[in-house]
Short mmCIF file of C-alpha atoms and ligand atoms in Angstrom, two decimals:
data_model
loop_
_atom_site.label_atom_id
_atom_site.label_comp_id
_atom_site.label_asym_id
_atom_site.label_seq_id
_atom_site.Cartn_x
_atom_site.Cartn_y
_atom_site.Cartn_z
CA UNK A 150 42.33 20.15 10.07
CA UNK A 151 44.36 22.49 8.09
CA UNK A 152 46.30 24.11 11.30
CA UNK A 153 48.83 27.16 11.54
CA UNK A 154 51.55 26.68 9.24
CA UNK A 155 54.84 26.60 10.97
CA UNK A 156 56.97 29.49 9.36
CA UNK A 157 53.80 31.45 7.66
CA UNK A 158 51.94 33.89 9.00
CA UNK A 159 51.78 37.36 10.14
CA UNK A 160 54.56 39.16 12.62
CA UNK A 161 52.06 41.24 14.13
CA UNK A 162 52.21 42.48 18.20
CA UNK A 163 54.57 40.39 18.38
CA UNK A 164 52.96 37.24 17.62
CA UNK A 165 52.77 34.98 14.86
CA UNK A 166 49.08 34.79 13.53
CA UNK A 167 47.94 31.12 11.69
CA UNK A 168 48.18 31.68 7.97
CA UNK A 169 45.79 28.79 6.96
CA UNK A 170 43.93 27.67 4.09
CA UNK A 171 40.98 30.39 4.76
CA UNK A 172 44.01 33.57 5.81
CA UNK A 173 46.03 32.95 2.66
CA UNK A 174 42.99 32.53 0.26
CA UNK A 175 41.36 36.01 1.41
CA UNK A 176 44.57 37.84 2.00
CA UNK A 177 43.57 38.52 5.44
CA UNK A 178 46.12 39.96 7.96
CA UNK A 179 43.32 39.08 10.85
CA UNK A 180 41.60 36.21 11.03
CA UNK A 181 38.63 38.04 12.36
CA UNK A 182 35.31 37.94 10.63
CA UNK A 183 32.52 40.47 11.17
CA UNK A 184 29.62 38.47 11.35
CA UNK A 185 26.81 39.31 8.57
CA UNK A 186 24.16 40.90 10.27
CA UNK A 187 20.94 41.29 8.18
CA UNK A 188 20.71 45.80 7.78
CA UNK A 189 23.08 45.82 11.23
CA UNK A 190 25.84 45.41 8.68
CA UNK A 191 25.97 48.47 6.57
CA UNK A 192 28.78 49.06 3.30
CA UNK A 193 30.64 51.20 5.86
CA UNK A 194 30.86 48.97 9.05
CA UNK A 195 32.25 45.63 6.05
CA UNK A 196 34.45 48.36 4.30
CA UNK A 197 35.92 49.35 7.69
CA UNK A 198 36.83 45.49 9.39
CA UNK A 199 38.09 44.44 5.55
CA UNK A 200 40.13 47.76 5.74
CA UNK A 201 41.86 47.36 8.91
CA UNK A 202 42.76 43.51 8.15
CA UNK A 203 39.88 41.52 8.94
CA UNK A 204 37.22 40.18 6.53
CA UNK A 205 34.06 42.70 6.28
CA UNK A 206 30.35 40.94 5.79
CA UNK A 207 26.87 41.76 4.36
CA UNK A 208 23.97 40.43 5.04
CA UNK A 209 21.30 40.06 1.98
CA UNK A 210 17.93 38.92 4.49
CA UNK A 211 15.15 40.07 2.45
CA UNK A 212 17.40 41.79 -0.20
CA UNK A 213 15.93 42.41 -3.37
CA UNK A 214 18.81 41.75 -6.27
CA UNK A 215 19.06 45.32 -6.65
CA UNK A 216 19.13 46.62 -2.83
CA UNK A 217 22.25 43.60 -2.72
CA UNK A 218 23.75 45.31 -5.65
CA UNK A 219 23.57 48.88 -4.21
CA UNK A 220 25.10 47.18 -0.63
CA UNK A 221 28.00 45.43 -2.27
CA UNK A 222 28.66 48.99 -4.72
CA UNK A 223 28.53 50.61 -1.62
CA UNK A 224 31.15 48.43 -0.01
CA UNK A 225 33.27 48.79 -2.64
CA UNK A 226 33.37 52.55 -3.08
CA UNK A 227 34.79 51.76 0.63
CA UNK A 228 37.37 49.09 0.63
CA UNK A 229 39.27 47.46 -2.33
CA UNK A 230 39.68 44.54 0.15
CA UNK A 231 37.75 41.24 0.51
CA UNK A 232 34.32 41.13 0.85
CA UNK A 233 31.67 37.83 2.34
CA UNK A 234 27.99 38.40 1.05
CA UNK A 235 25.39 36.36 3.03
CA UNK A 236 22.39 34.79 2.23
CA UNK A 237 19.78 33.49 4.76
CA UNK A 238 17.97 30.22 2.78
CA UNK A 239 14.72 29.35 3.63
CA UNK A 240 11.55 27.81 2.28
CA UNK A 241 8.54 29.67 1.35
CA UNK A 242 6.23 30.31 4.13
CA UNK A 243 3.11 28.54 4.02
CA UNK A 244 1.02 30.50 6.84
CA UNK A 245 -2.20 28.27 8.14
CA UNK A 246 -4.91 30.81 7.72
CA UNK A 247 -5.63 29.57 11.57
CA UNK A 248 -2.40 30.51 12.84
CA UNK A 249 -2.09 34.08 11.28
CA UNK A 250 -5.75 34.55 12.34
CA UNK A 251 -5.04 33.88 15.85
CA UNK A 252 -1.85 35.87 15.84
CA UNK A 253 -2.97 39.12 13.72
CA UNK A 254 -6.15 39.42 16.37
CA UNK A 255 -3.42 39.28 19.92
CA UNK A 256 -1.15 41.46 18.07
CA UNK A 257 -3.88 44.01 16.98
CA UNK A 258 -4.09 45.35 20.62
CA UNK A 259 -0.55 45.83 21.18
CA UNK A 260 -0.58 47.59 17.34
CA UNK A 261 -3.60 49.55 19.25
CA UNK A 262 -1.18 50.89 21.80
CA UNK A 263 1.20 52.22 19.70
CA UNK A 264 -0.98 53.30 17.12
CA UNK A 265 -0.18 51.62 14.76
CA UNK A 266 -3.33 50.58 12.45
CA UNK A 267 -4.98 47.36 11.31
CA UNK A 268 -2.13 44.37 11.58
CA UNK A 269 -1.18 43.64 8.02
CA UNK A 270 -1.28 40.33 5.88
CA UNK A 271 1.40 38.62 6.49
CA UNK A 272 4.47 39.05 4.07
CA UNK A 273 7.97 37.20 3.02
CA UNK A 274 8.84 34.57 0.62
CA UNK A 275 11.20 31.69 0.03
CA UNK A 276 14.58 33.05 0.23
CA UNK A 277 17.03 31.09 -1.77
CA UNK A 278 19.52 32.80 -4.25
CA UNK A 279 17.32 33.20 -7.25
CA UNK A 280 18.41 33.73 -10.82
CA UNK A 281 19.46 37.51 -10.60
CA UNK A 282 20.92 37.35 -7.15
CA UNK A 283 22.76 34.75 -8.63
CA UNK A 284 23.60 36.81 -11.76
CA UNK A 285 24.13 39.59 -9.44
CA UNK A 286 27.32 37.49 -7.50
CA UNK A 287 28.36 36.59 -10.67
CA UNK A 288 28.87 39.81 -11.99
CA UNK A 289 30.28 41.26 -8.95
CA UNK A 290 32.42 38.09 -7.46
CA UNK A 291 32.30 39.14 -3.72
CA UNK A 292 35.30 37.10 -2.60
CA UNK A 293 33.43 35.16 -0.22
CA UNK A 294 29.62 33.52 -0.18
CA UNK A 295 28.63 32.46 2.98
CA UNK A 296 25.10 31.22 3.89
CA UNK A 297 22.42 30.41 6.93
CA UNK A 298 19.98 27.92 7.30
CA UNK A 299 22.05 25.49 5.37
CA UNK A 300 23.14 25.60 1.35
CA UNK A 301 21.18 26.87 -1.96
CA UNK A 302 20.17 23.99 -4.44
CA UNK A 303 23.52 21.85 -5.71
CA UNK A 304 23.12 23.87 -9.25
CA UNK A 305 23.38 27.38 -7.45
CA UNK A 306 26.64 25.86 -4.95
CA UNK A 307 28.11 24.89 -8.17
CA UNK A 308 27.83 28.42 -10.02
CA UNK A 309 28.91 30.28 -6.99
CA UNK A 310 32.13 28.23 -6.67
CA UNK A 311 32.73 27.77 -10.01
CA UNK A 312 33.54 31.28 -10.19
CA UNK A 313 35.93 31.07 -7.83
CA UNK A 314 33.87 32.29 -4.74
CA UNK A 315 34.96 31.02 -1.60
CA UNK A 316 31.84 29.39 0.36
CA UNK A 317 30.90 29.02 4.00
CA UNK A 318 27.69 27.61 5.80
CA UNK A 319 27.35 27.62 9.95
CA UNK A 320 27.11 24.03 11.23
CA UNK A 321 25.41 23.58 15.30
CA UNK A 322 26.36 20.57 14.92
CA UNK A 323 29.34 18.06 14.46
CA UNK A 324 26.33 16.09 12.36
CA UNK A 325 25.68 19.23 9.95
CA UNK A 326 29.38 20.42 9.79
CA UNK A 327 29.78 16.69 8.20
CA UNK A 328 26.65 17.39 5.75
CA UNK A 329 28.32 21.00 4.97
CA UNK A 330 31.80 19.58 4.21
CA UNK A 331 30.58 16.49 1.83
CA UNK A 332 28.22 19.51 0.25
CA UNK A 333 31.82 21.21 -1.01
CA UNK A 334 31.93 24.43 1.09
CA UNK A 335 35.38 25.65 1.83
CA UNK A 336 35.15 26.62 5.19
CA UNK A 337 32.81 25.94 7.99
CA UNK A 338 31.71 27.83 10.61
CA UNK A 339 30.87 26.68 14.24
CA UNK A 340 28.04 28.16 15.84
CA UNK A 341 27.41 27.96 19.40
CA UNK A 342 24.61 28.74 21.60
CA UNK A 343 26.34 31.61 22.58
CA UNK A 344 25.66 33.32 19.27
CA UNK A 345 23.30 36.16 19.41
CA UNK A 346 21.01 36.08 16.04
CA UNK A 347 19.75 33.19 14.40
CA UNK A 348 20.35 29.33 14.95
CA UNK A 349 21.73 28.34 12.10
CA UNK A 350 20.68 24.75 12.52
CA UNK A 351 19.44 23.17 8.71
CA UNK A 352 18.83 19.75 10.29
CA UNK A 353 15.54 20.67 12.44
CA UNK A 354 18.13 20.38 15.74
CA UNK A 355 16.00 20.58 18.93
CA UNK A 356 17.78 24.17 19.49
CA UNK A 357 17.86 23.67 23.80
CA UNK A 358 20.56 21.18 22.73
CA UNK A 359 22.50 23.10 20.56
CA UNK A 360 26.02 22.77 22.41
CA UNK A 361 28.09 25.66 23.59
CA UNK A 362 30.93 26.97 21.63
CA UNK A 363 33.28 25.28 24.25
CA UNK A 364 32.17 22.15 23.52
CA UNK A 365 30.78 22.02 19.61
CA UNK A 366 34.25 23.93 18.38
CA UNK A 367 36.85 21.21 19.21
CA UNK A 368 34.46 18.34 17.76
CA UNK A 369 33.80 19.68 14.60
CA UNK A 370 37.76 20.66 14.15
CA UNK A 371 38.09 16.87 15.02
CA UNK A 372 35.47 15.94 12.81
CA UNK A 373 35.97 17.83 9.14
CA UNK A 374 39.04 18.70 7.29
CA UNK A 375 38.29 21.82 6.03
CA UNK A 376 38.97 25.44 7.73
CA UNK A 377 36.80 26.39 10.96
CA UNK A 378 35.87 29.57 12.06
CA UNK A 379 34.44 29.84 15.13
CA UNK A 380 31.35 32.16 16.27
CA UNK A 381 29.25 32.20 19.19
CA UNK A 382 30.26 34.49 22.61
CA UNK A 383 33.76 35.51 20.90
CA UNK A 384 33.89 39.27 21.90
CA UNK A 385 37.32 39.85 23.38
CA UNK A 386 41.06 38.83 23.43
CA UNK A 387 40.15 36.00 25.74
CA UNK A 388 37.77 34.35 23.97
CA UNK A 389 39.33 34.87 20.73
CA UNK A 390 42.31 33.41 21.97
CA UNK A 391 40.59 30.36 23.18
CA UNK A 392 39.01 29.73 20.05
CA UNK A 393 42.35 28.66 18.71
CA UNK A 394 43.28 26.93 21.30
CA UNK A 395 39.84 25.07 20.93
CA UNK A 396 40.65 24.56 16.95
CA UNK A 397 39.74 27.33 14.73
CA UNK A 398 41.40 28.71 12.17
CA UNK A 399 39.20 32.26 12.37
CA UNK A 400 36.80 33.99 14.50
CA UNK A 401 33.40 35.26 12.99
CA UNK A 402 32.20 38.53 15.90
CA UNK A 403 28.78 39.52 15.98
CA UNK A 404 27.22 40.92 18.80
CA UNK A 405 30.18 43.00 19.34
CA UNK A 406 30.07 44.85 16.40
CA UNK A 407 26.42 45.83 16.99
CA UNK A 408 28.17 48.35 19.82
CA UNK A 409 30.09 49.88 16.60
CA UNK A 410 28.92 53.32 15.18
CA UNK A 411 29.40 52.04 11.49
CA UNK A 412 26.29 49.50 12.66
CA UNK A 413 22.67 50.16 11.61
CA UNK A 414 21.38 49.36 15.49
CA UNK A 415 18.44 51.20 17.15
CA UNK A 416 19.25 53.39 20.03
CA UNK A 417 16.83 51.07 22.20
CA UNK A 418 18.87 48.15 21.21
CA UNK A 419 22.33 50.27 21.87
CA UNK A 420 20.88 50.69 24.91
CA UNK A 421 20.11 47.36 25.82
CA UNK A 422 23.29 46.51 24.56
CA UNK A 423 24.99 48.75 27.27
CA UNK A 424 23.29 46.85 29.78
CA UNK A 425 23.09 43.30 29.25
CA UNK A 426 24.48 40.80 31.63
CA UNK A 427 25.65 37.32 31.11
CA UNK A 428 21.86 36.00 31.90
CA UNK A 429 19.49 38.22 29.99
CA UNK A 430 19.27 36.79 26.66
CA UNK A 431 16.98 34.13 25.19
CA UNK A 432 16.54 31.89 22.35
CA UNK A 433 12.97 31.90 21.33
CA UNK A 434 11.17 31.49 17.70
CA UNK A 435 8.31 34.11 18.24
CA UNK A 436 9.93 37.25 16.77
CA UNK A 437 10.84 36.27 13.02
CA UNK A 438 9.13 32.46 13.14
CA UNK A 439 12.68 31.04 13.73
CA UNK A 440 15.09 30.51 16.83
CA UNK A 441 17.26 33.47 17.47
CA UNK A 442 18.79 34.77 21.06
CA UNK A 443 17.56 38.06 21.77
CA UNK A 444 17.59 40.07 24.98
CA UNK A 445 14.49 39.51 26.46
CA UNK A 446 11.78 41.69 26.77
CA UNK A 447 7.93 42.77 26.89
CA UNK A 448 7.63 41.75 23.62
CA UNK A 449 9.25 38.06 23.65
CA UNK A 450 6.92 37.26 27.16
CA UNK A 451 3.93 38.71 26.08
CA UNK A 452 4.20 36.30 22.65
CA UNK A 453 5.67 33.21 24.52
CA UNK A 454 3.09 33.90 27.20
CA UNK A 455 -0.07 34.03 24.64
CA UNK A 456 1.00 30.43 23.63
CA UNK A 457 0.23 31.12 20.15
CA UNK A 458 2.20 29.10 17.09
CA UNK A 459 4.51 31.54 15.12
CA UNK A 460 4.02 31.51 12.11
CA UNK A 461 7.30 30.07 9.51
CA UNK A 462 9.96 33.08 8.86
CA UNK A 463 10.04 35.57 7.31
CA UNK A 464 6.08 35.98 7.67
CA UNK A 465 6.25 36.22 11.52
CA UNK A 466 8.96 39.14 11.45
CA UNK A 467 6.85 41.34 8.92
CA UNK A 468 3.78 40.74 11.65
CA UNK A 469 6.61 41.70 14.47
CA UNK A 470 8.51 44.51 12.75
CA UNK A 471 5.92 47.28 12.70
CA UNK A 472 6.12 47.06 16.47
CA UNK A 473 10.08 47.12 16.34
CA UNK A 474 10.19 49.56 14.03
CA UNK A 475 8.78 51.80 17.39
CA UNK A 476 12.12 51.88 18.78
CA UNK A 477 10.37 51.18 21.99
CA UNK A 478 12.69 48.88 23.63
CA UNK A 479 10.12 46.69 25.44
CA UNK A 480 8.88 45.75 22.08
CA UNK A 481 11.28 45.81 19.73
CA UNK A 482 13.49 42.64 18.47
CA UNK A 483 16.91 43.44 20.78
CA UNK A 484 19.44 40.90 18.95
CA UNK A 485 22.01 39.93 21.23
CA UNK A 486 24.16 36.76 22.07
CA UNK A 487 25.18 35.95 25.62
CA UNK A 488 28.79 37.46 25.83
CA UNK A 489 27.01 40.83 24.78
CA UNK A 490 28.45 42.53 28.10
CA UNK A 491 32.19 41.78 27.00
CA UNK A 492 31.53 44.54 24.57
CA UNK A 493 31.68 48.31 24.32
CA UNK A 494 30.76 51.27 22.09
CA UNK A 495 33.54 52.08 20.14
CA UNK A 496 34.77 51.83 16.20
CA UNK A 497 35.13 48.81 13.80
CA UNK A 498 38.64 49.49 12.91
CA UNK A 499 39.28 50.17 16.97
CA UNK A 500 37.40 46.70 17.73
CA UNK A 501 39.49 44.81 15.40
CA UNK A 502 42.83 46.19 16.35
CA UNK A 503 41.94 45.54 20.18
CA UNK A 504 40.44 42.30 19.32
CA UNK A 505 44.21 41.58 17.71
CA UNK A 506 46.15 42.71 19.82
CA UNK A 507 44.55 41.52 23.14
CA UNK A 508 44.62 38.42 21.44
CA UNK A 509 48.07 38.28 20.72
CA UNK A 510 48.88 39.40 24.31
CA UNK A 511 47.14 36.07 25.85
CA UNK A 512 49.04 33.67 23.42
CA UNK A 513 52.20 35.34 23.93
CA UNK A 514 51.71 34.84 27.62
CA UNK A 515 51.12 31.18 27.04
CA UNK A 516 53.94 30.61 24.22
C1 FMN B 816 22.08 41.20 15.05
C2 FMN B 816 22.57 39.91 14.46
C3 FMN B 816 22.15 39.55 13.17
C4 FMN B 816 22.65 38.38 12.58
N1 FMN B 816 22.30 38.10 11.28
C5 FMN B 816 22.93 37.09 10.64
C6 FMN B 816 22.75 36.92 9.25
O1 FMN B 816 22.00 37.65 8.59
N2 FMN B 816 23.42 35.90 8.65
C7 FMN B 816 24.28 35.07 9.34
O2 FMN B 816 24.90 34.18 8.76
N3 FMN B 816 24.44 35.21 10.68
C8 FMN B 816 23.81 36.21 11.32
N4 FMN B 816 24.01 36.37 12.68
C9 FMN B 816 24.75 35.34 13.45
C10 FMN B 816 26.26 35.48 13.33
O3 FMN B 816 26.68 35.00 12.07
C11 FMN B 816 27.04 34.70 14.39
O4 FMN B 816 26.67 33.35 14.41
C12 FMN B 816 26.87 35.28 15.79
O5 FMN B 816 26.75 36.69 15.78
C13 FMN B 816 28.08 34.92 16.63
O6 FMN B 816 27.84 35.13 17.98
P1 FMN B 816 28.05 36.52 18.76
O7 FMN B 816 26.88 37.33 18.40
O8 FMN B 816 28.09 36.10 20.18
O9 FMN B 816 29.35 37.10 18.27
C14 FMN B 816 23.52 37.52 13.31
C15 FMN B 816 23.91 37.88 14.60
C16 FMN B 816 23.46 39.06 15.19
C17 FMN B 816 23.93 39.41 16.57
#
């Protein structure tokens, strides 16, 4: 594992920061990624961490070629730093007529209640870097490619990097950080189970064993040899801190920037945000038809409760998003990992300085 490099590095609060592989490459003076967050992460909240010193992220979910090109544009009229465009892969969703019969008649009464109309056909398609997005990254060479669910065909991977994009997939595993590596990416992230948003298992893991940061960080460092960035419950100087102690070379923040102002987040999710507690959140696949870790609510018990099969993402999340699209926050999708209470409202720019700088503090103290 590519580790600090004695000599190199940052002189920043006092502290050296690792310059590694994944630092040097992106010309970061953090190594603090915002986490890609579907429309959470708008052109301004990227164009603000990349600005301050960390690396800035967008994610594509659902992104047309041309809403991706109007994102990145809009990033760029922003920052003239370094920017990581994400892309969700997944196959397309066959829906059993069965199993979107049975779901669009339970959700039709809770569509009653709001007033919402008949419960739509369910929508979504396979998501997995077509020809223009392709063309699209091409043209615009974001410096950095990253991906969920796993890698694009070989013939896309090749393209991507070929151009001289820098590419990272999540692993949950030490078993799919190998897969990743022998793949070619250039940097790998671990996910834990603390990670609010999506599993980013590609193997089919049985997600109630997908190990805890803690754990899964030092035994994928262990196990690859390229850089690792580590993600799941990292929200402060503390747990940033420990993440290099544990082996990474980089953080990747999500939930925490959801409390930012730059982030596209419903006030009933701010809300819930401003409340959670260490035990509220849960990972369940009956929002979007995969597993993610939201704060539970109304609408995560009164789907678990029916029993019903999701159907495959995205075609569960257009069925859910009518009702999320409410704002009401017993029934709308409240994305959140479990160190969601570490955070507060407050800036990007302000998150990533404190996240620094805390950080650096509880090194020091141990150097
Ligand atoms: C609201 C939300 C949306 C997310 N969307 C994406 C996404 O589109 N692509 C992706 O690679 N990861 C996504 N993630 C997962 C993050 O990459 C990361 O694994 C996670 O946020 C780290 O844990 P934390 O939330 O405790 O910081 C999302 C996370 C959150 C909280």
């Amino acid at each position: 594992m590519p580790g600090p490099s004695p000599g190199k590095g940052l002189w920043e609060n006092g502290y050296m920061w690792p310059s590694n592989a994944l630092t040097e490459r992106l010309k970061l003076k953090y190594p603090i990624l915002q986490a890609p967050m579907g429309s959470a992460s708008t052109p301004a909240l990227a164009a603000a961490v990349t600005n301050v010193g960390g690396l800035g992220g967008l994610g594509m979910w659902g992104r047309t070629a041309e809403q991706a090109a109007r994102r990145i544009a809009g990033f760029r009229q922003q920052s003239g730093g370094s920017l990581n465009v994400n892309y969700p892969i997944w196959p397309d969703p066959r829906c059993a007529p069965e199993i979107t019969d049975a779901m669009r008649r339970h959700l039709q009464l809770r569509y009653d209640a709001h007033g919402l109309g008949a419960v739509p056909e369910p929508k979504g398609e396979v998501s997995d870097v077509g020809p223009d997005h392709v063309a699209l990254l091409l043209e615009t060479k974001p410096e950095v490619v990253s991906f969920h669910f796993g890698l694009p065909e070989p013939e896309v991977l090749r393209a991507i990097k070929s151009a001289g994009m820098f590419v990272i997939s999540s692993a949950t595993t030490v078993a799919e950080a190998r897969r990743l590596e022998q793949s070619g990416v250039d940097a790998i992230i671990a996910q834990g189970t603390e990670a609010g948003g999506h599993r980013a298992t590609f193997t089919g893991t049985d997600m109630s064993m997908q190990p805890g940061l803690f754990s899964l960080l030092p035994q994928i460092a262990d196990a690859v040899s390229v850089p690792v960035i580590a993600a799941g419950g990292v929200a402060d100087g503390r747990t940033t801190a420990a993440a290099f102690m544990l082996g990474a070379s980089a953080v990747q923040v999500g939930t925490a920037f959801l409390r930012c102002e730059e982030a596209d987040v419903l006030d009933a999710h701010r809300a819930a945000l401003a409340e959670a507690n260490d035990a509220c959140t849960v990972v369940t696949d009956v929002i979007s038809g995969r597993a993610c870790r939201y704060i539970r609510n109304k609408l995560i018990d009164d789907l678990i409760e029916s029993g019903l099969q999701p159907l495959p993402v995205p075609a569960q999340q257009s069925l859910t998003r009518p009702l999320s699209d409410t704002g009401h926050r017993d029934w709308t999708a409240l994305t959140a990992g479990q160190s969601a209470a570490l955070a507060r409202d407050t800036n990007a720019a302000e998150l990533v300085e404190r996240l620094a700088e805390e950080t650096a503090r509880r090194l020091r103290a141990f150097s």
